[in-house]
PDB file of C-alpha atoms and ligand atoms in Angstrom:
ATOM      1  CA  UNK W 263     206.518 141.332 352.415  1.00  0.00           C
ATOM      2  CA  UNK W 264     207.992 144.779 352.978  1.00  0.00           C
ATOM      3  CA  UNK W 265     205.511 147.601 352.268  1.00  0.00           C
ATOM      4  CA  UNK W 266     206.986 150.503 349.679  1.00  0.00           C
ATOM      5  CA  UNK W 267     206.682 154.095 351.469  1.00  0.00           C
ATOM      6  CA  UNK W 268     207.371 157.762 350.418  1.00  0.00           C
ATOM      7  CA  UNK W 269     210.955 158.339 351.175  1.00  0.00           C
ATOM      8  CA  UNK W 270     210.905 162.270 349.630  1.00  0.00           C
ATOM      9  CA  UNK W 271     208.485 164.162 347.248  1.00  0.00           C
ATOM     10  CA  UNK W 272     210.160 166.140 345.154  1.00  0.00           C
ATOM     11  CA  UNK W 273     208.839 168.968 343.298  1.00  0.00           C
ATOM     12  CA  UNK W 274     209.927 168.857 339.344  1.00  0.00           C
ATOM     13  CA  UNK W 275     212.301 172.329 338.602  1.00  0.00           C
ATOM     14  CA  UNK W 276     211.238 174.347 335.670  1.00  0.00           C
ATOM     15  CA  UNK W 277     214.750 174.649 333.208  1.00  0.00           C
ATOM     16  CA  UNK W 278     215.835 173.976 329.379  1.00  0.00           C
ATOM     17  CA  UNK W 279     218.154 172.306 327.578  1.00  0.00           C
ATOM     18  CA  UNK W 280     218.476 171.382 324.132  1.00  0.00           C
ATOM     19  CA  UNK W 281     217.623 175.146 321.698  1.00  0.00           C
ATOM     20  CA  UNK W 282     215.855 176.412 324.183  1.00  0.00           C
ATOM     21  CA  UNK W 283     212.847 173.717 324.967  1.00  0.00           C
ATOM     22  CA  UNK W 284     211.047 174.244 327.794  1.00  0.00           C
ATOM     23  CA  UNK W 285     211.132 171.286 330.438  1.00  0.00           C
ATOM     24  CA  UNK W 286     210.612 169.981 334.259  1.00  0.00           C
ATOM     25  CA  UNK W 287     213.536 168.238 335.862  1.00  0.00           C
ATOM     26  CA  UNK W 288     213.192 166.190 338.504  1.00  0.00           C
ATOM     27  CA  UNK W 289     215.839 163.512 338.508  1.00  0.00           C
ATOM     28  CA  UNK W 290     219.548 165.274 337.963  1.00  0.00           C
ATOM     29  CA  UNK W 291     218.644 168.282 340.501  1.00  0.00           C
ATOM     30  CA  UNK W 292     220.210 169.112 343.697  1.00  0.00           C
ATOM     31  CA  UNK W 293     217.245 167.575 345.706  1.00  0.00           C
ATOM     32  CA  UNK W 294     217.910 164.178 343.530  1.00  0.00           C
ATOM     33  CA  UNK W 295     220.535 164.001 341.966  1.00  0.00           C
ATOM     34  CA  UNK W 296     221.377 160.440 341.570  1.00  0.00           C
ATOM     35  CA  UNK W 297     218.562 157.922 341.802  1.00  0.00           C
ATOM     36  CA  UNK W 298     221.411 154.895 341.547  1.00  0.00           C
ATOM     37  CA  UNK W 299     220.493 153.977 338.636  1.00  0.00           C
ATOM     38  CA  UNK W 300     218.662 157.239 337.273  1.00  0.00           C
ATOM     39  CA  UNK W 301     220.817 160.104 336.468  1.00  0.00           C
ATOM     40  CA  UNK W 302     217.987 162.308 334.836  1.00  0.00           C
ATOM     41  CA  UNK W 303     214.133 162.616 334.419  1.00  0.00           C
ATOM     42  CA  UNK W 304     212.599 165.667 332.471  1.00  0.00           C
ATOM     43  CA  UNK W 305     209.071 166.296 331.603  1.00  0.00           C
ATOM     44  CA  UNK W 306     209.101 167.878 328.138  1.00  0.00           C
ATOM     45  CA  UNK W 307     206.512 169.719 326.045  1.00  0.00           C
ATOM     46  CA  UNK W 308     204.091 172.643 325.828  1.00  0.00           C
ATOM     47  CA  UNK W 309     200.501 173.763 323.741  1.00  0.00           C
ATOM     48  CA  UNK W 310     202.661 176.919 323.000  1.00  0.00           C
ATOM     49  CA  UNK W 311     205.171 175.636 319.740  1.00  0.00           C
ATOM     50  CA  UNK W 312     207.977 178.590 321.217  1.00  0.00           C
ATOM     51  CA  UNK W 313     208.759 176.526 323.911  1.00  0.00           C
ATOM     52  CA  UNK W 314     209.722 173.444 322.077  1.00  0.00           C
ATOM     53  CA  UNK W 315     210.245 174.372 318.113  1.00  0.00           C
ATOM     54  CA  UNK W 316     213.982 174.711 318.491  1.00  0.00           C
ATOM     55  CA  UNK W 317     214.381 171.437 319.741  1.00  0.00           C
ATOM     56  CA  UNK W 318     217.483 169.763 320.482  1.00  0.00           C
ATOM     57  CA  UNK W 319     219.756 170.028 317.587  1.00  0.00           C
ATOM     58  CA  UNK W 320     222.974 167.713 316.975  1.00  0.00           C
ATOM     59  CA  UNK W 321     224.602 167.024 320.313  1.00  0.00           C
ATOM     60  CA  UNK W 322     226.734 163.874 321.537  1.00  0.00           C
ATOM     61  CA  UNK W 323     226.209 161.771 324.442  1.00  0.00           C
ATOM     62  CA  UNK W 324     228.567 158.543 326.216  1.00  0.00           C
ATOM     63  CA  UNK W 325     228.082 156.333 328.995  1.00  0.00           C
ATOM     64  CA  UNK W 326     224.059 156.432 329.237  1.00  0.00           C
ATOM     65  CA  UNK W 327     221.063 155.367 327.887  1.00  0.00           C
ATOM     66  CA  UNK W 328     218.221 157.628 326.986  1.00  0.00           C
ATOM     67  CA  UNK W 329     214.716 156.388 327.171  1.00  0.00           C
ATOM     68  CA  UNK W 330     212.402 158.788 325.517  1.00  0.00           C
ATOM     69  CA  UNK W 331     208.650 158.278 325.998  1.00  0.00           C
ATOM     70  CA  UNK W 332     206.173 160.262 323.695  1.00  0.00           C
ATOM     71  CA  UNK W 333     202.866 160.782 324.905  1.00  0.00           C
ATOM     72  CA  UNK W 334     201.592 163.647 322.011  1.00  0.00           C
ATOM     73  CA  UNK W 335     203.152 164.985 319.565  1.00  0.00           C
ATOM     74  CA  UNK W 336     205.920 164.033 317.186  1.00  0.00           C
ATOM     75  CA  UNK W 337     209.929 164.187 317.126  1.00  0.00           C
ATOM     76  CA  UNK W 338     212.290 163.323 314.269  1.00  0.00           C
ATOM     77  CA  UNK W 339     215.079 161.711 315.531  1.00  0.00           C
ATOM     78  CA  UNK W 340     218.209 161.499 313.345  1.00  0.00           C
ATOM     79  CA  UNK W 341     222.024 159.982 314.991  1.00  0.00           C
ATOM     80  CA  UNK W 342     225.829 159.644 313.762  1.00  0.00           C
ATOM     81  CA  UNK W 343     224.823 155.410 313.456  1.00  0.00           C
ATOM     82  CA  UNK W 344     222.857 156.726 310.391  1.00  0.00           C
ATOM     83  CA  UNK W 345     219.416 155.461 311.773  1.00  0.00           C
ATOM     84  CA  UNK W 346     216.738 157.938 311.497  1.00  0.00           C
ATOM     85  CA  UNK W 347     213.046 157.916 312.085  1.00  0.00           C
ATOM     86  CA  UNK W 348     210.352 159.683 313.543  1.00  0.00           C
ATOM     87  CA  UNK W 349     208.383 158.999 317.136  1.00  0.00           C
ATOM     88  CA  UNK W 350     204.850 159.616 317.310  1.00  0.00           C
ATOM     89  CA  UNK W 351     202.183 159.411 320.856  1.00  0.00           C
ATOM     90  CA  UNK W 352     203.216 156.723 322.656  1.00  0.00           C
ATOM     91  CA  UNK W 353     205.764 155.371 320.860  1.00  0.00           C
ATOM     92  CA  UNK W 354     209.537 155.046 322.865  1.00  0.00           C
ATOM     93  CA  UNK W 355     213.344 154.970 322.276  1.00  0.00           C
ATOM     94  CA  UNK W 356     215.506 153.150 323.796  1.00  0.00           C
ATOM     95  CA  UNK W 357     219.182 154.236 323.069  1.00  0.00           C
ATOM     96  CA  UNK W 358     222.047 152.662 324.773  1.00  0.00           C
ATOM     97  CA  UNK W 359     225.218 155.301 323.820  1.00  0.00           C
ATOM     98  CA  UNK W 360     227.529 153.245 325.516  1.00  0.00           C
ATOM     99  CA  UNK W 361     231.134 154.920 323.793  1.00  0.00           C
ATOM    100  CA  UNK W 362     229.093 157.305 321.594  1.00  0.00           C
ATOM    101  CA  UNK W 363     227.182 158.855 319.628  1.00  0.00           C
ATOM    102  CA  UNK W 364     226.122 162.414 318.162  1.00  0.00           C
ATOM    103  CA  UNK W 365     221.864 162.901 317.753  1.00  0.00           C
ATOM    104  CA  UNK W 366     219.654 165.460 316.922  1.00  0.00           C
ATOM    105  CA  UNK W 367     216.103 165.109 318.475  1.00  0.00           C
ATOM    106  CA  UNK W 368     213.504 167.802 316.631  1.00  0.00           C
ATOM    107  CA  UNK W 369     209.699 168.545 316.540  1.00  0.00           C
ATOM    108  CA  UNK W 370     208.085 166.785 313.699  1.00  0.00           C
ATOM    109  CA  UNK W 371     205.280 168.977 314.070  1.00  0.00           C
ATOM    110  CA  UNK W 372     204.637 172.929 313.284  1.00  0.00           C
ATOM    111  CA  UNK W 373     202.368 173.547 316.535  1.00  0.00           C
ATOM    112  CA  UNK W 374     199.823 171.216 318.703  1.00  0.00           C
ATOM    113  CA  UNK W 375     200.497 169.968 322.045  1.00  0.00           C
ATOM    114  CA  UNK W 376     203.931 168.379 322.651  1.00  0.00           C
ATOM    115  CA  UNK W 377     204.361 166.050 325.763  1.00  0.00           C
ATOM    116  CA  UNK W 378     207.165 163.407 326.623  1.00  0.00           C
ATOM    117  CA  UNK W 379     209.579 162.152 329.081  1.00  0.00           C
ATOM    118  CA  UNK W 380     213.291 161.402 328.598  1.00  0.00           C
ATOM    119  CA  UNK W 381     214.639 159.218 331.267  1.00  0.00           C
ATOM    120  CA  UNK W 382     218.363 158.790 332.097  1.00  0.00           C
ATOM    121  CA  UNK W 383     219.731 155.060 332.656  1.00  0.00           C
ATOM    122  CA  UNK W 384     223.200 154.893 333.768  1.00  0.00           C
ATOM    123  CA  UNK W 385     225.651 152.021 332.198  1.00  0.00           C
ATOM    124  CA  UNK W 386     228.437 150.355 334.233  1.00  0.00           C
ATOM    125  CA  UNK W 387     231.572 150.971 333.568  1.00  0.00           C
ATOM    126  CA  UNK W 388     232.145 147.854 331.603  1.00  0.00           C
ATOM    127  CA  UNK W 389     228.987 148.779 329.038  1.00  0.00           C
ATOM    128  CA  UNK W 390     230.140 152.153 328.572  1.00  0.00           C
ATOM    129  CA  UNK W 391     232.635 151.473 325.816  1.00  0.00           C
ATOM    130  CA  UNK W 392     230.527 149.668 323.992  1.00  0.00           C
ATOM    131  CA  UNK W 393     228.927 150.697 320.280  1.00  0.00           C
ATOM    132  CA  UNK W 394     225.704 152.388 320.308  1.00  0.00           C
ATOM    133  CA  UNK W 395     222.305 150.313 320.211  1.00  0.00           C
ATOM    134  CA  UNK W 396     219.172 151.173 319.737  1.00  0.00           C
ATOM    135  CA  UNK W 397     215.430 149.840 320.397  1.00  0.00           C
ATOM    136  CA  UNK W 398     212.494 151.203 318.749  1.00  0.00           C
ATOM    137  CA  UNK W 399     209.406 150.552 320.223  1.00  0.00           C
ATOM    138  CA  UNK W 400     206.007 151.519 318.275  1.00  0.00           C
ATOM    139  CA  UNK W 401     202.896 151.992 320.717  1.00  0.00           C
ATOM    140  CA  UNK W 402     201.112 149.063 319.577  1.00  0.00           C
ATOM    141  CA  UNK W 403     203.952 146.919 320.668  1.00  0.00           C
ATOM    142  CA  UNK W 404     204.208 147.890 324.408  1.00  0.00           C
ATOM    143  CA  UNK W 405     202.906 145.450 326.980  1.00  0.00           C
ATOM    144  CA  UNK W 406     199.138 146.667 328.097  1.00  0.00           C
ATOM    145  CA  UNK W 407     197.397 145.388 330.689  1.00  0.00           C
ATOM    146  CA  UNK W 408     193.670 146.741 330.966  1.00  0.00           C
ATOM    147  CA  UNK W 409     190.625 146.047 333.428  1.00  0.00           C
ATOM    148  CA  UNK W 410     187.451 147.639 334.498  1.00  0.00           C
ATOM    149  CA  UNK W 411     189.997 149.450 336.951  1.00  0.00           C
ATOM    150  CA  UNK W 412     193.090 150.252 335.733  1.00  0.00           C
ATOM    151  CA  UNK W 413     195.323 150.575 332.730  1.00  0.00           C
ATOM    152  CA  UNK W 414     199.070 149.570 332.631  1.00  0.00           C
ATOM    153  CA  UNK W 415     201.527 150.107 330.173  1.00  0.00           C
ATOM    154  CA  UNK W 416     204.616 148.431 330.193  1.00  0.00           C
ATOM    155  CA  UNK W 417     208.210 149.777 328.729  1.00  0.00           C
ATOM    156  CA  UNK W 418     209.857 147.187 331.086  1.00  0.00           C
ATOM    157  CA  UNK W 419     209.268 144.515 333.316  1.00  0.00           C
ATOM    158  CA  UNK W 420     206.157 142.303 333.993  1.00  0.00           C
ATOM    159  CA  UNK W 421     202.737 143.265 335.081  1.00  0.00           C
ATOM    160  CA  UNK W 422     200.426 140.563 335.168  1.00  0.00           C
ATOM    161  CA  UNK W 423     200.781 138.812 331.862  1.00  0.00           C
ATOM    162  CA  UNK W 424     201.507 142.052 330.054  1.00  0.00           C
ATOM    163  CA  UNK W 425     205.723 142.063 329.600  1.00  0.00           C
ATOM    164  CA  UNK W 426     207.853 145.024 328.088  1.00  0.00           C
ATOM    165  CA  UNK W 427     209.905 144.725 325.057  1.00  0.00           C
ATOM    166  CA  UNK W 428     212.626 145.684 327.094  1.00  0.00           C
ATOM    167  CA  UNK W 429     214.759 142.578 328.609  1.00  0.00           C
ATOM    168  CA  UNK W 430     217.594 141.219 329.339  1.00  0.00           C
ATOM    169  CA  UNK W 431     218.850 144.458 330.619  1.00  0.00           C
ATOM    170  CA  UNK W 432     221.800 144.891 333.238  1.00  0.00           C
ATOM    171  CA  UNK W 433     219.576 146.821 336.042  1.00  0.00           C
ATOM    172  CA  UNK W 434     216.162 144.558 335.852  1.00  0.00           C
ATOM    173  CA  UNK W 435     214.482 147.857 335.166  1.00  0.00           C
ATOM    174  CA  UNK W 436     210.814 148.091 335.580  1.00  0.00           C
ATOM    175  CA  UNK W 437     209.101 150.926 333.615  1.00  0.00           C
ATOM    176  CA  UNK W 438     205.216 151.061 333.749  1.00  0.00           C
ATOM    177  CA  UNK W 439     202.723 153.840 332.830  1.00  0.00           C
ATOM    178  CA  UNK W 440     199.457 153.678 334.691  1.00  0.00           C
ATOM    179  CA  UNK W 441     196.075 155.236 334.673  1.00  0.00           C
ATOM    180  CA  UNK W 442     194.162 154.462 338.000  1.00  0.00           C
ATOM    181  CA  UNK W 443     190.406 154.966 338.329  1.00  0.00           C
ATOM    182  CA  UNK W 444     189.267 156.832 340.927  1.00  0.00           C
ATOM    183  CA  UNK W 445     189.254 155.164 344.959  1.00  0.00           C
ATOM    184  CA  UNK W 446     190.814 152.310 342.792  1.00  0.00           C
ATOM    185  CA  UNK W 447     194.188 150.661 343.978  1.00  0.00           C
ATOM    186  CA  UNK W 448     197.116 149.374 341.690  1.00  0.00           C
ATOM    187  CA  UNK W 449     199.922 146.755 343.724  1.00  0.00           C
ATOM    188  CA  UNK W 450     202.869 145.329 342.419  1.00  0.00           C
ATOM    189  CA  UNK W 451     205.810 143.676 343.732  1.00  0.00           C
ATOM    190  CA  UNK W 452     209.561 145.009 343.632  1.00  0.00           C
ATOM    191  CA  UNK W 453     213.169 143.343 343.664  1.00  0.00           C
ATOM    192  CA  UNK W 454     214.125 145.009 347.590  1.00  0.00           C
ATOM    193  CA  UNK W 455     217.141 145.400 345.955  1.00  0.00           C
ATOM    194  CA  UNK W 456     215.558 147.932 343.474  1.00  0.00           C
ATOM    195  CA  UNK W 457     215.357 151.773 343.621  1.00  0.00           C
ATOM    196  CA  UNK W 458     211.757 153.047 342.839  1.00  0.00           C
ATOM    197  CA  UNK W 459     210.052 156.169 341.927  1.00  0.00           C
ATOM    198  CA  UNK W 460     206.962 157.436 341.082  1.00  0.00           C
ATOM    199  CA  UNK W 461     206.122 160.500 338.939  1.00  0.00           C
ATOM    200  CA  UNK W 462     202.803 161.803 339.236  1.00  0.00           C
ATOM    201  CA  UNK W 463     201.499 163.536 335.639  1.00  0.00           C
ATOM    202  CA  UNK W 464     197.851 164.230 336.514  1.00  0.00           C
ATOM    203  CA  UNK W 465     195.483 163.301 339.983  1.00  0.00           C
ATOM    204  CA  UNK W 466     196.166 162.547 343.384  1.00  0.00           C
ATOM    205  CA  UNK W 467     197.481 159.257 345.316  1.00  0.00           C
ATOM    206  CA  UNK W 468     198.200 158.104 348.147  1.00  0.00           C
ATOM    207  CA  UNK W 469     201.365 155.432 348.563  1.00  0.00           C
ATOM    208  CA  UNK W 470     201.919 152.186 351.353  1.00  0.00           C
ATOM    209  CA  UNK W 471     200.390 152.992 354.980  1.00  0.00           C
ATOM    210  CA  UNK W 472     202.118 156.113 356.634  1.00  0.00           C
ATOM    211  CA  UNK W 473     200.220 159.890 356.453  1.00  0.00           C
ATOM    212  CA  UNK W 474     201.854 161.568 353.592  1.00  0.00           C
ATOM    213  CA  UNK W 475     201.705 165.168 352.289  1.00  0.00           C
ATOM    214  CA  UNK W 476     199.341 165.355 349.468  1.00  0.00           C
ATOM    215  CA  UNK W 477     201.000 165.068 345.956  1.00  0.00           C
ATOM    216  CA  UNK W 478     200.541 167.420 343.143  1.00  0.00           C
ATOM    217  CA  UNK W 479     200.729 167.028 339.309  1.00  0.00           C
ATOM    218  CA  UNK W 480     204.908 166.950 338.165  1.00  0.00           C
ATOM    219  CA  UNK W 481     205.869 165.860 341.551  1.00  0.00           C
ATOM    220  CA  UNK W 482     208.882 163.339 341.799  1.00  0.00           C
ATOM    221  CA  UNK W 483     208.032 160.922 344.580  1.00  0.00           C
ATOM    222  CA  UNK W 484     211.280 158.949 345.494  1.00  0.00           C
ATOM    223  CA  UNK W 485     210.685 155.783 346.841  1.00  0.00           C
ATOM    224  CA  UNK W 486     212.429 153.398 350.174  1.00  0.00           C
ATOM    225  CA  UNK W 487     212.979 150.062 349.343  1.00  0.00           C
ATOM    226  CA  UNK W 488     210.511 147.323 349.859  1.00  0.00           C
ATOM    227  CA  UNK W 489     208.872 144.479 347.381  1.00  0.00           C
ATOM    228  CA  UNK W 490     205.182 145.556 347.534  1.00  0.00           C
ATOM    229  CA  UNK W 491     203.671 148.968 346.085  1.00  0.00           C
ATOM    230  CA  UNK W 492     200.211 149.672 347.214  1.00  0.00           C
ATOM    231  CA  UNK W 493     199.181 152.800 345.452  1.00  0.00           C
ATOM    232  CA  UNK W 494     195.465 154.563 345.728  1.00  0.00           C
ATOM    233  CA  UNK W 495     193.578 156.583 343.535  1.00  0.00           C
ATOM    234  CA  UNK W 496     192.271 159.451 345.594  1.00  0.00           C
ATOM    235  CA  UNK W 497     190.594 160.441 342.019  1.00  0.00           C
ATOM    236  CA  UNK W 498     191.255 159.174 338.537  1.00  0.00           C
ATOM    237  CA  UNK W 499     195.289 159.331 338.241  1.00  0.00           C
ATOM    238  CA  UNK W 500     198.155 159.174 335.716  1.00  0.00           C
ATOM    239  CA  UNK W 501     201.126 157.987 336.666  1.00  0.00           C
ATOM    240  CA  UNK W 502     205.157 156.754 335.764  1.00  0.00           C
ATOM    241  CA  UNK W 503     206.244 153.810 338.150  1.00  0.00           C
ATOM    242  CA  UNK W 504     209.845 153.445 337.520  1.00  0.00           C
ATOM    243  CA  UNK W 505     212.569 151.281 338.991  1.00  0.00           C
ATOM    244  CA  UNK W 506     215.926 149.343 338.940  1.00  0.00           C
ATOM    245  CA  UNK W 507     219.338 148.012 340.554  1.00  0.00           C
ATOM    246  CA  UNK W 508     221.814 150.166 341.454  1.00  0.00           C
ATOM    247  CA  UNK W 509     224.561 150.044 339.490  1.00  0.00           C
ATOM    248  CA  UNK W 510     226.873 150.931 343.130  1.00  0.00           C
ATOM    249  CA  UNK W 511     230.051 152.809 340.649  1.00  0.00           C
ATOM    250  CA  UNK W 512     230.798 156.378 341.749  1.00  0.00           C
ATOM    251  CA  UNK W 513     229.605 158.901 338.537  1.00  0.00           C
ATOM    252  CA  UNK W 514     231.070 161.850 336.660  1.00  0.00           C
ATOM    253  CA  UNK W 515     228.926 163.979 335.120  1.00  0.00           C
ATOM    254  CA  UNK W 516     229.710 165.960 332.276  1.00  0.00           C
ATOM    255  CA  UNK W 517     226.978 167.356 330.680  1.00  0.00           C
ATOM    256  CA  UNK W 518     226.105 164.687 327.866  1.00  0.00           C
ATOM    257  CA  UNK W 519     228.257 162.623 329.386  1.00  0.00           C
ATOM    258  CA  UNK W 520     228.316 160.269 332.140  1.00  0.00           C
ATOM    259  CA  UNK W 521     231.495 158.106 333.027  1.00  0.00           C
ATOM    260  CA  UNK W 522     233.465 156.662 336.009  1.00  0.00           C
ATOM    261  CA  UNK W 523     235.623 159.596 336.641  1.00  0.00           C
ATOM    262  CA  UNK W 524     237.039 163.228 335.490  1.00  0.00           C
ATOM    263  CA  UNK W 525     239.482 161.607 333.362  1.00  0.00           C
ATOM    264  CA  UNK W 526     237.104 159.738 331.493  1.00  0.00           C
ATOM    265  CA  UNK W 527     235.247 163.098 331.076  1.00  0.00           C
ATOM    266  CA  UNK W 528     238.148 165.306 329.648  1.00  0.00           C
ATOM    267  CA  UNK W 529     239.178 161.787 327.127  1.00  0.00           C
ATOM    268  CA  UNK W 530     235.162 162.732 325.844  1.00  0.00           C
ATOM    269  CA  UNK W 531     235.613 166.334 325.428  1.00  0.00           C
ATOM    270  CA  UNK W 532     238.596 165.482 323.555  1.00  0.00           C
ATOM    271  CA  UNK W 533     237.481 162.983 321.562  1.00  0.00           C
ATOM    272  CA  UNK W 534     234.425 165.158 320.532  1.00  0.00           C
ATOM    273  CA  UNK W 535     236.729 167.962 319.909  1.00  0.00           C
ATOM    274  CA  UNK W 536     239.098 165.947 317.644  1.00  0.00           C
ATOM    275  CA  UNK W 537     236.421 163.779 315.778  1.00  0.00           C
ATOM    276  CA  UNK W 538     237.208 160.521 317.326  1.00  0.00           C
ATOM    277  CA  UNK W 539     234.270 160.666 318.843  1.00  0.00           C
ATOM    278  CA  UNK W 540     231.475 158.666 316.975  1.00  0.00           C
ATOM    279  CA  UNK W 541     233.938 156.181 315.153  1.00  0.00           C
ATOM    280  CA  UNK W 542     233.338 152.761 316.185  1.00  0.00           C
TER     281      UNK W 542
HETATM  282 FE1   FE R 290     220.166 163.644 323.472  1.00  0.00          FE
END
């Protein structure tokens, strides 16, 4: 067994996308960029309604998958598929764009606390032309695992006997939500082949057996590889353990759009621009 330790902690960046809502970045930034498979991870949300009323009106994505986890609040989600619905605390999206599709994401609420996290999978090349699919997942059906010491959500993979509704999926991701009691420890074992992260929402921990510098609240702490994470509660924490296989294809970015190369970019633009885009 390989111990997981800190590779980099990364403080999250302050920005906004969308109308104009407020968020942290942490995955997509120029200190990590590309977490092979992770090409974004923003912290959205606010007790002021200015910074996230606007929301994120219609806009198209490709070649990703967007997994949206609400922890307060509410967002109406509405998409070019013709699915609409609205997320509430705790409940996630899962939305694979593969060729395309056009969305609007917008606050379902006039004021009140708004918090959420929109992580961004990467598809291979060979998923990234196919039609859009979608998994809705209401709180009550995420895997929970719960003891005098810890609680764990699950989004994906296996913890204990509590499993995520997500399988079957092309990177073996791992998505987990955990609330640590204080001087309490939480361990789990991890493909090697996997690239981990955790992001710290509220607390303090301490990761594997090397000194580290202490981490703070919206922190992005990137991960070596290894197949067991030891992680202590210095007091009681909150945090997002995230990982997956690297997908190993070289990336364009593009905005909403992520594909193989520039080419593949410009055909998007174009497609958008000409109305070819959402057509399946
Ligand atoms: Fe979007």
């Amino acid at each position: 067994m390989k111990n997981i330790e800190i590779k980099k902690i990364v403080p999250a960046i302050e920005t906004s996308d969308g109308a104009g809502v407020k968020l942290k970045r942490s995955i997509g930034t120029p200190e990590a960029d590309y977490i092979d498979p992770f090409l974004m991870l923003d912290e959205f949300g606010s007790d002021n309604k200015d910074d996230y009323i606007a929301g994120f009106p219609p806009h198209p994505h490709r070649g990703i998958e967007t997994v949206t986890y609400m922890l307060k609040g509410e967002f109406e989600h509405q998409d070019s598929t013709g699915a609409k619905g609205i997320m509430s605390s705790g409940d996630v999206q899962w939305m694979k764009t593969g060729r395309g599709i056009i969305h609007s994401e917008m606050p379902a609420m006039s004021d009140g606390k708004l918090l959420g996290f929109q992580l961004w999978v990467n598809m291979p090349a060979k998923l990234k032309k196919n039609k859009p699919e979608y998994l809705y997942i209401k709180s009550n059906e995420l895997g929970v695992h719960k003891d005098n010491e810890k609680t764990v959500k699950v989004i994906a993979g296996k913890y204990e006997k509590a499993e995520g509704p997500e399988k079957n999926h092309n990177v073996e991701p791992i998505y987990f939500h955990i609330i640590l009691n204080e001087e309490k420890k939480f361990t789990c074992e991890v493909p090697e082949s996997h690239n981990s992260f955790i992001y710290l929402l509220k607390g303090e921990l301490e990761i594997g057996n090397k000194d580290h510098s202490k981490t703070v609240n919206s922190n992005l702490i990137l991960l070596e590889r290894g197949n067991k994470l030891i992680v202590k509660a210095k007091k009681k924490t909150e945090f997002l353990f995230i990982a997956g296989k690297p997908i190993g294809e070289p990336i364009a970015r593009g905005g909403p759009f992520v594909m193989n190369t520039k080419a593949e970019i410009l055909e998007a633009i174009q497609d958008y621009n000409n109305g070819t885009f959402a057509k399946y």
